């Protein structure tokens, strides 16, 4: 993967960035996403934010090597603190981090958002708490996708501020739109998860030390939800 050839995961994220958006890619690492989008002419300006020195330097290098310094600012900052009001950002991508980390970045940096931005999120796990944060903060999920690459299941969640939306506990767990669309990648992910969770439950039953009842209940409920989801025609 590089700024010319994105991974399928980042390619699917790129497809959710509106033409002409002013993108802030937070946790950009190598900066491949904003550089690829500007090179392709999808967007004209972008910001790459990075908290860690080595990836920050990598993003600087990718931008410089592509001659895109006038179009792409690279800033070393924690989360959304990379965004300044004058950037007039219209889309924020947060990709390749745990869902809880993405949630915490959104939560602690909320003051840097105008509320008009499209959020393009690609959590690696922790989707449920991330969706919970979106709902609690007035965001509506506009698009969701599950994809499998290199034996990993990835999710993409696109959200914008809208009228208050209420999602059920199951919708927060599976994704409200994915539950409707039931793509082969989505069903495949949950078939694998069901097997893993059933094995974990069986392990709990044989464990020498008692597993907290709440943990067993939570997992039992998840197994029931997944089994019901997969049983539906
Ligand atoms: N977004 C790229 C992608 O999806 O391929 C890179 C993902 S990389 C696994 C996660 C990056 O997020 C790391 O470079 C890490 O330094 C950065 N990161 C983690 N927490 C961050 C924070 N609070 N603010 C900015 N960057 C952060």
PDB file of C-alpha atoms and ligand atoms in Angstrom:
ATOM      1  CA  UNK A   1       0.000   0.000   0.000  1.00  0.00           C
ATOM      2  CA  UNK A   2       1.108   3.550  -0.736  1.00  0.00           C
ATOM      3  CA  UNK A   3      -0.368   6.884  -1.791  1.00  0.00           C
ATOM      4  CA  UNK A   4      -0.927   5.501  -5.319  1.00  0.00           C
ATOM      5  CA  UNK A   5      -2.420   2.165  -4.406  1.00  0.00           C
ATOM      6  CA  UNK A   6      -4.502   2.193  -1.257  1.00  0.00           C
ATOM      7  CA  UNK A   7      -5.494  -0.942   0.620  1.00  0.00           C
ATOM      8  CA  UNK A   8      -9.062  -2.063  -0.112  1.00  0.00           C
ATOM      9  CA  UNK A   9      -9.951  -0.808   3.390  1.00  0.00           C
ATOM     10  CA  UNK A  10      -8.690   2.732   2.740  1.00  0.00           C
ATOM     11  CA  UNK A  11     -10.108   2.626  -0.796  1.00  0.00           C
ATOM     12  CA  UNK A  12     -13.577   2.003   0.647  1.00  0.00           C
ATOM     13  CA  UNK A  13     -13.023   4.832   3.147  1.00  0.00           C
ATOM     14  CA  UNK A  14     -11.902   7.102   0.277  1.00  0.00           C
ATOM     15  CA  UNK A  15     -15.169   6.358  -1.528  1.00  0.00           C
ATOM     16  CA  UNK A  16     -17.051   7.994   1.377  1.00  0.00           C
ATOM     17  CA  UNK A  17     -15.202  11.315   1.162  1.00  0.00           C
ATOM     18  CA  UNK A  18     -17.426  13.759  -0.756  1.00  0.00           C
ATOM     19  CA  UNK A  19     -15.979  15.361  -3.879  1.00  0.00           C
ATOM     20  CA  UNK A  20     -14.593  18.786  -2.952  1.00  0.00           C
ATOM     21  CA  UNK A  21     -14.555  18.056   0.796  1.00  0.00           C
ATOM     22  CA  UNK A  22     -12.074  19.772   3.074  1.00  0.00           C
ATOM     23  CA  UNK A  23     -10.788  16.653   4.824  1.00  0.00           C
ATOM     24  CA  UNK A  24      -9.084  16.272   8.200  1.00  0.00           C
ATOM     25  CA  UNK A  25      -7.546  12.801   8.396  1.00  0.00           C
ATOM     26  CA  UNK A  26      -6.772  12.308  12.077  1.00  0.00           C
ATOM     27  CA  UNK A  27      -4.307   9.550  12.963  1.00  0.00           C
ATOM     28  CA  UNK A  28      -3.137   9.753   9.366  1.00  0.00           C
ATOM     29  CA  UNK A  29       0.135   7.840   9.886  1.00  0.00           C
ATOM     30  CA  UNK A  30       1.791   7.800   6.430  1.00  0.00           C
ATOM     31  CA  UNK A  31      -0.770  10.273   5.062  1.00  0.00           C
ATOM     32  CA  UNK A  32      -1.755   7.954   2.205  1.00  0.00           C
ATOM     33  CA  UNK A  33      -5.480   8.730   2.361  1.00  0.00           C
ATOM     34  CA  UNK A  34      -5.350  12.541   1.992  1.00  0.00           C
ATOM     35  CA  UNK A  35      -2.479  12.355  -0.508  1.00  0.00           C
ATOM     36  CA  UNK A  36      -4.301   9.807  -2.702  1.00  0.00           C
ATOM     37  CA  UNK A  37      -7.512  11.880  -2.637  1.00  0.00           C
ATOM     38  CA  UNK A  38      -5.742  15.126  -3.578  1.00  0.00           C
ATOM     39  CA  UNK A  39      -3.663  13.372  -6.273  1.00  0.00           C
ATOM     40  CA  UNK A  40      -6.875  11.997  -7.790  1.00  0.00           C
ATOM     41  CA  UNK A  41      -8.497  15.436  -7.745  1.00  0.00           C
ATOM     42  CA  UNK A  42     -11.332  14.264  -5.496  1.00  0.00           C
ATOM     43  CA  UNK A  43     -10.465  16.963  -2.964  1.00  0.00           C
ATOM     44  CA  UNK A  44      -8.331  20.089  -3.282  1.00  0.00           C
ATOM     45  CA  UNK A  45      -7.169  20.581   0.309  1.00  0.00           C
ATOM     46  CA  UNK A  46      -6.652  18.383   3.334  1.00  0.00           C
ATOM     47  CA  UNK A  47      -5.134  18.188   6.761  1.00  0.00           C
ATOM     48  CA  UNK A  48      -3.224  15.194   8.138  1.00  0.00           C
ATOM     49  CA  UNK A  49      -3.094  15.063  11.948  1.00  0.00           C
ATOM     50  CA  UNK A  50      -0.762  12.793  13.878  1.00  0.00           C
ATOM     51  CA  UNK A  51       0.071  12.539  17.551  1.00  0.00           C
ATOM     52  CA  UNK A  52       3.225  10.419  17.233  1.00  0.00           C
ATOM     53  CA  UNK A  53       6.515  11.684  15.844  1.00  0.00           C
ATOM     54  CA  UNK A  54       7.484   8.877  13.456  1.00  0.00           C
ATOM     55  CA  UNK A  55       4.120   8.709  11.619  1.00  0.00           C
ATOM     56  CA  UNK A  56       3.983  12.531  11.608  1.00  0.00           C
ATOM     57  CA  UNK A  57       7.360  12.560   9.862  1.00  0.00           C
ATOM     58  CA  UNK A  58       6.155   9.838   7.460  1.00  0.00           C
ATOM     59  CA  UNK A  59       3.099  11.935   6.543  1.00  0.00           C
ATOM     60  CA  UNK A  60       5.301  15.012   6.009  1.00  0.00           C
ATOM     61  CA  UNK A  61       7.510  12.964   3.701  1.00  0.00           C
ATOM     62  CA  UNK A  62       4.603  11.557   1.660  1.00  0.00           C
ATOM     63  CA  UNK A  63       3.157  15.058   1.220  1.00  0.00           C
ATOM     64  CA  UNK A  64       6.539  16.549   0.279  1.00  0.00           C
ATOM     65  CA  UNK A  65       7.452  13.710  -2.121  1.00  0.00           C
ATOM     66  CA  UNK A  66       4.182  14.304  -3.960  1.00  0.00           C
ATOM     67  CA  UNK A  67       4.689  18.062  -4.118  1.00  0.00           C
ATOM     68  CA  UNK A  68       1.463  18.642  -2.195  1.00  0.00           C
ATOM     69  CA  UNK A  69       2.691  20.902   0.608  1.00  0.00           C
ATOM     70  CA  UNK A  70       0.507  23.820  -0.578  1.00  0.00           C
ATOM     71  CA  UNK A  71      -2.610  21.632  -0.447  1.00  0.00           C
ATOM     72  CA  UNK A  72      -2.048  19.351   2.558  1.00  0.00           C
ATOM     73  CA  UNK A  73      -1.101  20.608   6.020  1.00  0.00           C
ATOM     74  CA  UNK A  74       0.526  18.041   8.280  1.00  0.00           C
ATOM     75  CA  UNK A  75       0.190  18.824  11.969  1.00  0.00           C
ATOM     76  CA  UNK A  76       1.449  17.051  15.052  1.00  0.00           C
ATOM     77  CA  UNK A  77      -1.402  17.192  17.535  1.00  0.00           C
ATOM     78  CA  UNK A  78      -3.539  15.054  19.782  1.00  0.00           C
ATOM     79  CA  UNK A  79      -6.762  14.101  18.002  1.00  0.00           C
ATOM     80  CA  UNK A  80      -9.043  16.881  16.800  1.00  0.00           C
ATOM     81  CA  UNK A  81      -6.734  19.567  18.230  1.00  0.00           C
ATOM     82  CA  UNK A  82      -5.074  19.437  14.789  1.00  0.00           C
ATOM     83  CA  UNK A  83      -8.152  21.210  13.371  1.00  0.00           C
ATOM     84  CA  UNK A  84      -8.268  25.030  13.358  1.00  0.00           C
ATOM     85  CA  UNK A  85     -11.421  27.054  12.650  1.00  0.00           C
ATOM     86  CA  UNK A  86      -9.865  28.618   9.532  1.00  0.00           C
ATOM     87  CA  UNK A  87      -9.433  25.111   8.014  1.00  0.00           C
ATOM     88  CA  UNK A  88     -13.223  25.084   7.470  1.00  0.00           C
ATOM     89  CA  UNK A  89     -13.114  21.281   7.576  1.00  0.00           C
ATOM     90  CA  UNK A  90     -16.180  19.524   6.126  1.00  0.00           C
ATOM     91  CA  UNK A  91     -15.169  15.867   6.618  1.00  0.00           C
ATOM     92  CA  UNK A  92     -13.169  14.119   9.323  1.00  0.00           C
ATOM     93  CA  UNK A  93     -11.738  10.623   8.876  1.00  0.00           C
ATOM     94  CA  UNK A  94     -10.524   8.523  11.804  1.00  0.00           C
ATOM     95  CA  UNK A  95      -9.344   5.154  10.575  1.00  0.00           C
ATOM     96  CA  UNK A  96      -7.430   2.114  11.723  1.00  0.00           C
ATOM     97  CA  UNK A  97      -7.865   2.683  15.458  1.00  0.00           C
ATOM     98  CA  UNK A  98     -10.007   0.919  18.037  1.00  0.00           C
ATOM     99  CA  UNK A  99     -13.591   2.146  18.274  1.00  0.00           C
ATOM    100  CA  UNK A 100     -13.066   3.255  21.873  1.00  0.00           C
ATOM    101  CA  UNK A 101     -10.025   5.306  20.847  1.00  0.00           C
ATOM    102  CA  UNK A 102     -12.009   6.953  18.036  1.00  0.00           C
ATOM    103  CA  UNK A 103     -14.840   7.642  20.487  1.00  0.00           C
ATOM    104  CA  UNK A 104     -12.434   9.196  23.005  1.00  0.00           C
ATOM    105  CA  UNK A 105     -10.841  11.381  20.310  1.00  0.00           C
ATOM    106  CA  UNK A 106     -14.284  12.604  19.209  1.00  0.00           C
ATOM    107  CA  UNK A 107     -15.417  13.131  22.779  1.00  0.00           C
ATOM    108  CA  UNK A 108     -12.386  15.026  24.044  1.00  0.00           C
ATOM    109  CA  UNK A 109     -12.052  17.058  20.843  1.00  0.00           C
ATOM    110  CA  UNK A 110     -15.727  17.846  20.324  1.00  0.00           C
ATOM    111  CA  UNK A 111     -15.015  21.578  20.744  1.00  0.00           C
ATOM    112  CA  UNK A 112     -12.936  21.494  17.541  1.00  0.00           C
ATOM    113  CA  UNK A 113     -15.938  20.340  15.495  1.00  0.00           C
ATOM    114  CA  UNK A 114     -18.566  22.697  14.096  1.00  0.00           C
ATOM    115  CA  UNK A 115     -21.081  19.845  14.011  1.00  0.00           C
ATOM    116  CA  UNK A 116     -21.461  20.182  10.233  1.00  0.00           C
ATOM    117  CA  UNK A 117     -18.680  17.731   9.368  1.00  0.00           C
ATOM    118  CA  UNK A 118     -19.253  14.301   7.909  1.00  0.00           C
ATOM    119  CA  UNK A 119     -17.524  11.725  10.118  1.00  0.00           C
ATOM    120  CA  UNK A 120     -15.949   8.842   8.229  1.00  0.00           C
ATOM    121  CA  UNK A 121     -14.916   6.281  10.794  1.00  0.00           C
ATOM    122  CA  UNK A 122     -13.133   2.984  10.337  1.00  0.00           C
ATOM    123  CA  UNK A 123     -12.861   1.369  13.750  1.00  0.00           C
ATOM    124  CA  UNK A 124     -10.956  -1.852  14.309  1.00  0.00           C
ATOM    125  CA  UNK A 125     -13.300  -3.354  16.908  1.00  0.00           C
ATOM    126  CA  UNK A 126     -15.228  -1.378  19.537  1.00  0.00           C
ATOM    127  CA  UNK A 127     -17.964  -0.444  17.044  1.00  0.00           C
ATOM    128  CA  UNK A 128     -20.715  -0.688  19.663  1.00  0.00           C
ATOM    129  CA  UNK A 129     -19.352   2.023  22.031  1.00  0.00           C
ATOM    130  CA  UNK A 130     -18.560   4.186  19.015  1.00  0.00           C
ATOM    131  CA  UNK A 131     -22.155   3.950  17.734  1.00  0.00           C
ATOM    132  CA  UNK A 132     -23.372   4.668  21.257  1.00  0.00           C
ATOM    133  CA  UNK A 133     -21.318   7.883  21.294  1.00  0.00           C
ATOM    134  CA  UNK A 134     -22.664   8.879  17.886  1.00  0.00           C
ATOM    135  CA  UNK A 135     -26.253   8.383  19.043  1.00  0.00           C
ATOM    136  CA  UNK A 136     -25.653  10.182  22.355  1.00  0.00           C
ATOM    137  CA  UNK A 137     -24.146  13.132  20.506  1.00  0.00           C
ATOM    138  CA  UNK A 138     -26.878  13.620  17.937  1.00  0.00           C
ATOM    139  CA  UNK A 139     -25.311  11.851  14.961  1.00  0.00           C
ATOM    140  CA  UNK A 140     -27.245   9.753  12.480  1.00  0.00           C
ATOM    141  CA  UNK A 141     -25.522   6.834  10.758  1.00  0.00           C
ATOM    142  CA  UNK A 142     -25.788   7.375   6.997  1.00  0.00           C
ATOM    143  CA  UNK A 143     -23.725   4.508   5.683  1.00  0.00           C
ATOM    144  CA  UNK A 144     -22.087   1.378   7.023  1.00  0.00           C
ATOM    145  CA  UNK A 145     -19.966  -1.290   5.434  1.00  0.00           C
ATOM    146  CA  UNK A 146     -18.188  -4.442   6.538  1.00  0.00           C
ATOM    147  CA  UNK A 147     -15.260  -5.617   4.458  1.00  0.00           C
ATOM    148  CA  UNK A 148     -12.732  -8.390   4.776  1.00  0.00           C
ATOM    149  CA  UNK A 149      -9.110  -7.931   3.827  1.00  0.00           C
ATOM    150  CA  UNK A 150      -6.093 -10.055   4.778  1.00  0.00           C
ATOM    151  CA  UNK A 151      -8.309 -12.182   7.048  1.00  0.00           C
ATOM    152  CA  UNK A 152      -9.483  -9.154   9.063  1.00  0.00           C
ATOM    153  CA  UNK A 153     -13.047  -7.869   9.231  1.00  0.00           C
ATOM    154  CA  UNK A 154     -13.197  -4.080   9.022  1.00  0.00           C
ATOM    155  CA  UNK A 155     -16.134  -1.727   9.504  1.00  0.00           C
ATOM    156  CA  UNK A 156     -16.753   1.696   8.049  1.00  0.00           C
ATOM    157  CA  UNK A 157     -19.300   4.000   9.694  1.00  0.00           C
ATOM    158  CA  UNK A 158     -20.302   7.321   8.137  1.00  0.00           C
ATOM    159  CA  UNK A 159     -22.301   9.738  10.281  1.00  0.00           C
ATOM    160  CA  UNK A 160     -23.584  13.293  10.262  1.00  0.00           C
ATOM    161  CA  UNK A 161     -25.399  15.417  12.831  1.00  0.00           C
ATOM    162  CA  UNK A 162     -29.143  15.187  12.348  1.00  0.00           C
ATOM    163  CA  UNK A 163     -32.431  14.973  14.181  1.00  0.00           C
ATOM    164  CA  UNK A 164     -32.150  12.866  17.331  1.00  0.00           C
ATOM    165  CA  UNK A 165     -32.042   9.168  16.410  1.00  0.00           C
ATOM    166  CA  UNK A 166     -32.640   6.278  18.787  1.00  0.00           C
ATOM    167  CA  UNK A 167     -30.942   2.976  18.037  1.00  0.00           C
ATOM    168  CA  UNK A 168     -31.836  -0.215  19.895  1.00  0.00           C
ATOM    169  CA  UNK A 169     -29.189  -2.186  21.794  1.00  0.00           C
ATOM    170  CA  UNK A 170     -29.012  -4.681  18.899  1.00  0.00           C
ATOM    171  CA  UNK A 171     -28.680  -1.907  16.319  1.00  0.00           C
ATOM    172  CA  UNK A 172     -25.793  -0.443  18.311  1.00  0.00           C
ATOM    173  CA  UNK A 173     -24.194  -3.889  18.417  1.00  0.00           C
ATOM    174  CA  UNK A 174     -24.565  -4.881  14.742  1.00  0.00           C
ATOM    175  CA  UNK A 175     -25.018  -1.528  13.018  1.00  0.00           C
ATOM    176  CA  UNK A 176     -28.547  -0.335  12.122  1.00  0.00           C
ATOM    177  CA  UNK A 177     -27.977  -0.241   8.370  1.00  0.00           C
ATOM    178  CA  UNK A 178     -25.900  -3.393   8.179  1.00  0.00           C
ATOM    179  CA  UNK A 179     -28.710  -5.278   9.912  1.00  0.00           C
ATOM    180  CA  UNK A 180     -30.967  -4.310   7.020  1.00  0.00           C
ATOM    181  CA  UNK A 181     -28.540  -4.815   4.130  1.00  0.00           C
ATOM    182  CA  UNK A 182     -27.062  -8.107   5.435  1.00  0.00           C
ATOM    183  CA  UNK A 183     -24.155  -8.129   2.995  1.00  0.00           C
ATOM    184  CA  UNK A 184     -22.150 -11.360   2.551  1.00  0.00           C
ATOM    185  CA  UNK A 185     -19.184  -9.711   4.353  1.00  0.00           C
ATOM    186  CA  UNK A 186     -21.429  -8.749   7.283  1.00  0.00           C
ATOM    187  CA  UNK A 187     -22.931 -12.251   7.573  1.00  0.00           C
ATOM    188  CA  UNK A 188     -19.481 -13.848   7.243  1.00  0.00           C
ATOM    189  CA  UNK A 189     -18.126 -11.679  10.046  1.00  0.00           C
ATOM    190  CA  UNK A 190     -20.934 -12.643  12.390  1.00  0.00           C
ATOM    191  CA  UNK A 191     -20.702 -16.342  11.500  1.00  0.00           C
ATOM    192  CA  UNK A 192     -17.049 -16.242  12.588  1.00  0.00           C
ATOM    193  CA  UNK A 193     -17.838 -14.165  15.685  1.00  0.00           C
ATOM    194  CA  UNK A 194     -20.574 -16.605  16.701  1.00  0.00           C
ATOM    195  CA  UNK A 195     -18.123 -19.526  16.658  1.00  0.00           C
ATOM    196  CA  UNK A 196     -15.541 -17.526  18.664  1.00  0.00           C
ATOM    197  CA  UNK A 197     -18.063 -16.387  21.248  1.00  0.00           C
ATOM    198  CA  UNK A 198     -19.534 -19.892  21.629  1.00  0.00           C
ATOM    199  CA  UNK A 199     -16.014 -21.214  22.243  1.00  0.00           C
ATOM    200  CA  UNK A 200     -15.406 -18.497  24.843  1.00  0.00           C
ATOM    201  CA  UNK A 201     -18.671 -19.347  26.598  1.00  0.00           C
ATOM    202  CA  UNK A 202     -17.746 -23.036  26.639  1.00  0.00           C
ATOM    203  CA  UNK A 203     -14.366 -22.038  28.126  1.00  0.00           C
ATOM    204  CA  UNK A 204     -16.142 -20.035  30.828  1.00  0.00           C
ATOM    205  CA  UNK A 205     -18.172 -23.117  31.784  1.00  0.00           C
ATOM    206  CA  UNK A 206     -14.958 -25.110  32.287  1.00  0.00           C
ATOM    207  CA  UNK A 207     -12.950 -22.348  33.945  1.00  0.00           C
ATOM    208  CA  UNK A 208     -11.532 -23.204  37.349  1.00  0.00           C
ATOM    209  CA  UNK A 209     -12.144 -19.701  38.651  1.00  0.00           C
ATOM    210  CA  UNK A 210     -15.652 -18.270  38.502  1.00  0.00           C
ATOM    211  CA  UNK A 211     -16.201 -15.801  35.691  1.00  0.00           C
ATOM    212  CA  UNK A 212     -18.200 -12.716  36.794  1.00  0.00           C
ATOM    213  CA  UNK A 213     -21.907 -13.369  36.197  1.00  0.00           C
ATOM    214  CA  UNK A 214     -22.322 -10.077  34.327  1.00  0.00           C
ATOM    215  CA  UNK A 215     -19.665 -11.110  31.812  1.00  0.00           C
ATOM    216  CA  UNK A 216     -21.356 -14.473  31.211  1.00  0.00           C
ATOM    217  CA  UNK A 217     -24.776 -12.812  30.836  1.00  0.00           C
ATOM    218  CA  UNK A 218     -23.420 -10.268  28.368  1.00  0.00           C
ATOM    219  CA  UNK A 219     -21.755 -12.901  26.231  1.00  0.00           C
ATOM    220  CA  UNK A 220     -24.799 -15.196  26.394  1.00  0.00           C
ATOM    221  CA  UNK A 221     -26.987 -12.369  25.145  1.00  0.00           C
ATOM    222  CA  UNK A 222     -24.580 -11.584  22.313  1.00  0.00           C
ATOM    223  CA  UNK A 223     -24.527 -15.233  21.245  1.00  0.00           C
ATOM    224  CA  UNK A 224     -28.343 -15.259  21.231  1.00  0.00           C
ATOM    225  CA  UNK A 225     -28.520 -12.048  19.188  1.00  0.00           C
ATOM    226  CA  UNK A 226     -26.003 -13.324  16.632  1.00  0.00           C
ATOM    227  CA  UNK A 227     -27.705 -16.730  16.329  1.00  0.00           C
ATOM    228  CA  UNK A 228     -31.079 -14.996  15.791  1.00  0.00           C
ATOM    229  CA  UNK A 229     -29.593 -12.624  13.235  1.00  0.00           C
ATOM    230  CA  UNK A 230     -28.100 -15.505  11.244  1.00  0.00           C
ATOM    231  CA  UNK A 231     -31.291 -17.583  11.462  1.00  0.00           C
ATOM    232  CA  UNK A 232     -33.304 -14.885   9.692  1.00  0.00           C
ATOM    233  CA  UNK A 233     -33.870 -15.758   6.063  1.00  0.00           C
TER     234      UNK A 233
HETATM  235  N1  LIG B   1      -5.339   6.119   9.514  1.00  0.00           N
HETATM  236  C1  LIG B   1      -4.299   5.252   8.979  1.00  0.00           C
HETATM  237  C2  LIG B   1      -4.908   4.011   8.359  1.00  0.00           C
HETATM  238  O1  LIG B   1      -6.079   3.759   8.601  1.00  0.00           O
HETATM  239  O2  LIG B   1      -4.206   3.290   7.652  1.00  0.00           O
HETATM  240  C3  LIG B   1      -3.306   4.883  10.044  1.00  0.00           C
HETATM  241  C4  LIG B   1      -3.815   3.972  11.120  1.00  0.00           C
HETATM  242  S1  LIG B   1      -2.613   3.707  12.382  1.00  0.00           S
HETATM  243  C5  LIG B   1      -2.929   2.063  12.809  1.00  0.00           C
HETATM  244  C6  LIG B   1      -3.248   4.676  13.708  1.00  0.00           C
HETATM  245  C7  LIG B   1      -2.547   6.022  13.803  1.00  0.00           C
HETATM  246  O3  LIG B   1      -3.311   6.855  14.683  1.00  0.00           O
HETATM  247  C8  LIG B   1      -1.164   5.925  14.366  1.00  0.00           C
HETATM  248  O4  LIG B   1      -0.246   6.523  13.476  1.00  0.00           O
HETATM  249  C9  LIG B   1      -1.242   6.705  15.696  1.00  0.00           C
HETATM  250  O5  LIG B   1      -0.062   7.422  15.997  1.00  0.00           O
HETATM  251  C10 LIG B   1      -2.412   7.641  15.417  1.00  0.00           C
HETATM  252  N2  LIG B   1      -3.105   8.108  16.608  1.00  0.00           N
HETATM  253  C11 LIG B   1      -3.527   7.388  17.672  1.00  0.00           C
HETATM  254  N3  LIG B   1      -4.104   8.186  18.583  1.00  0.00           N
HETATM  255  C12 LIG B   1      -4.078   9.435  18.070  1.00  0.00           C
HETATM  256  C13 LIG B   1      -4.506  10.699  18.552  1.00  0.00           C
HETATM  257  N4  LIG B   1      -5.088  10.846  19.737  1.00  0.00           N
HETATM  258  N5  LIG B   1      -4.310  11.793  17.760  1.00  0.00           N
HETATM  259  C14 LIG B   1      -3.712  11.667  16.557  1.00  0.00           C
HETATM  260  N6  LIG B   1      -3.265  10.491  16.068  1.00  0.00           N
HETATM  261  C15 LIG B   1      -3.447   9.396  16.809  1.00  0.00           C
END
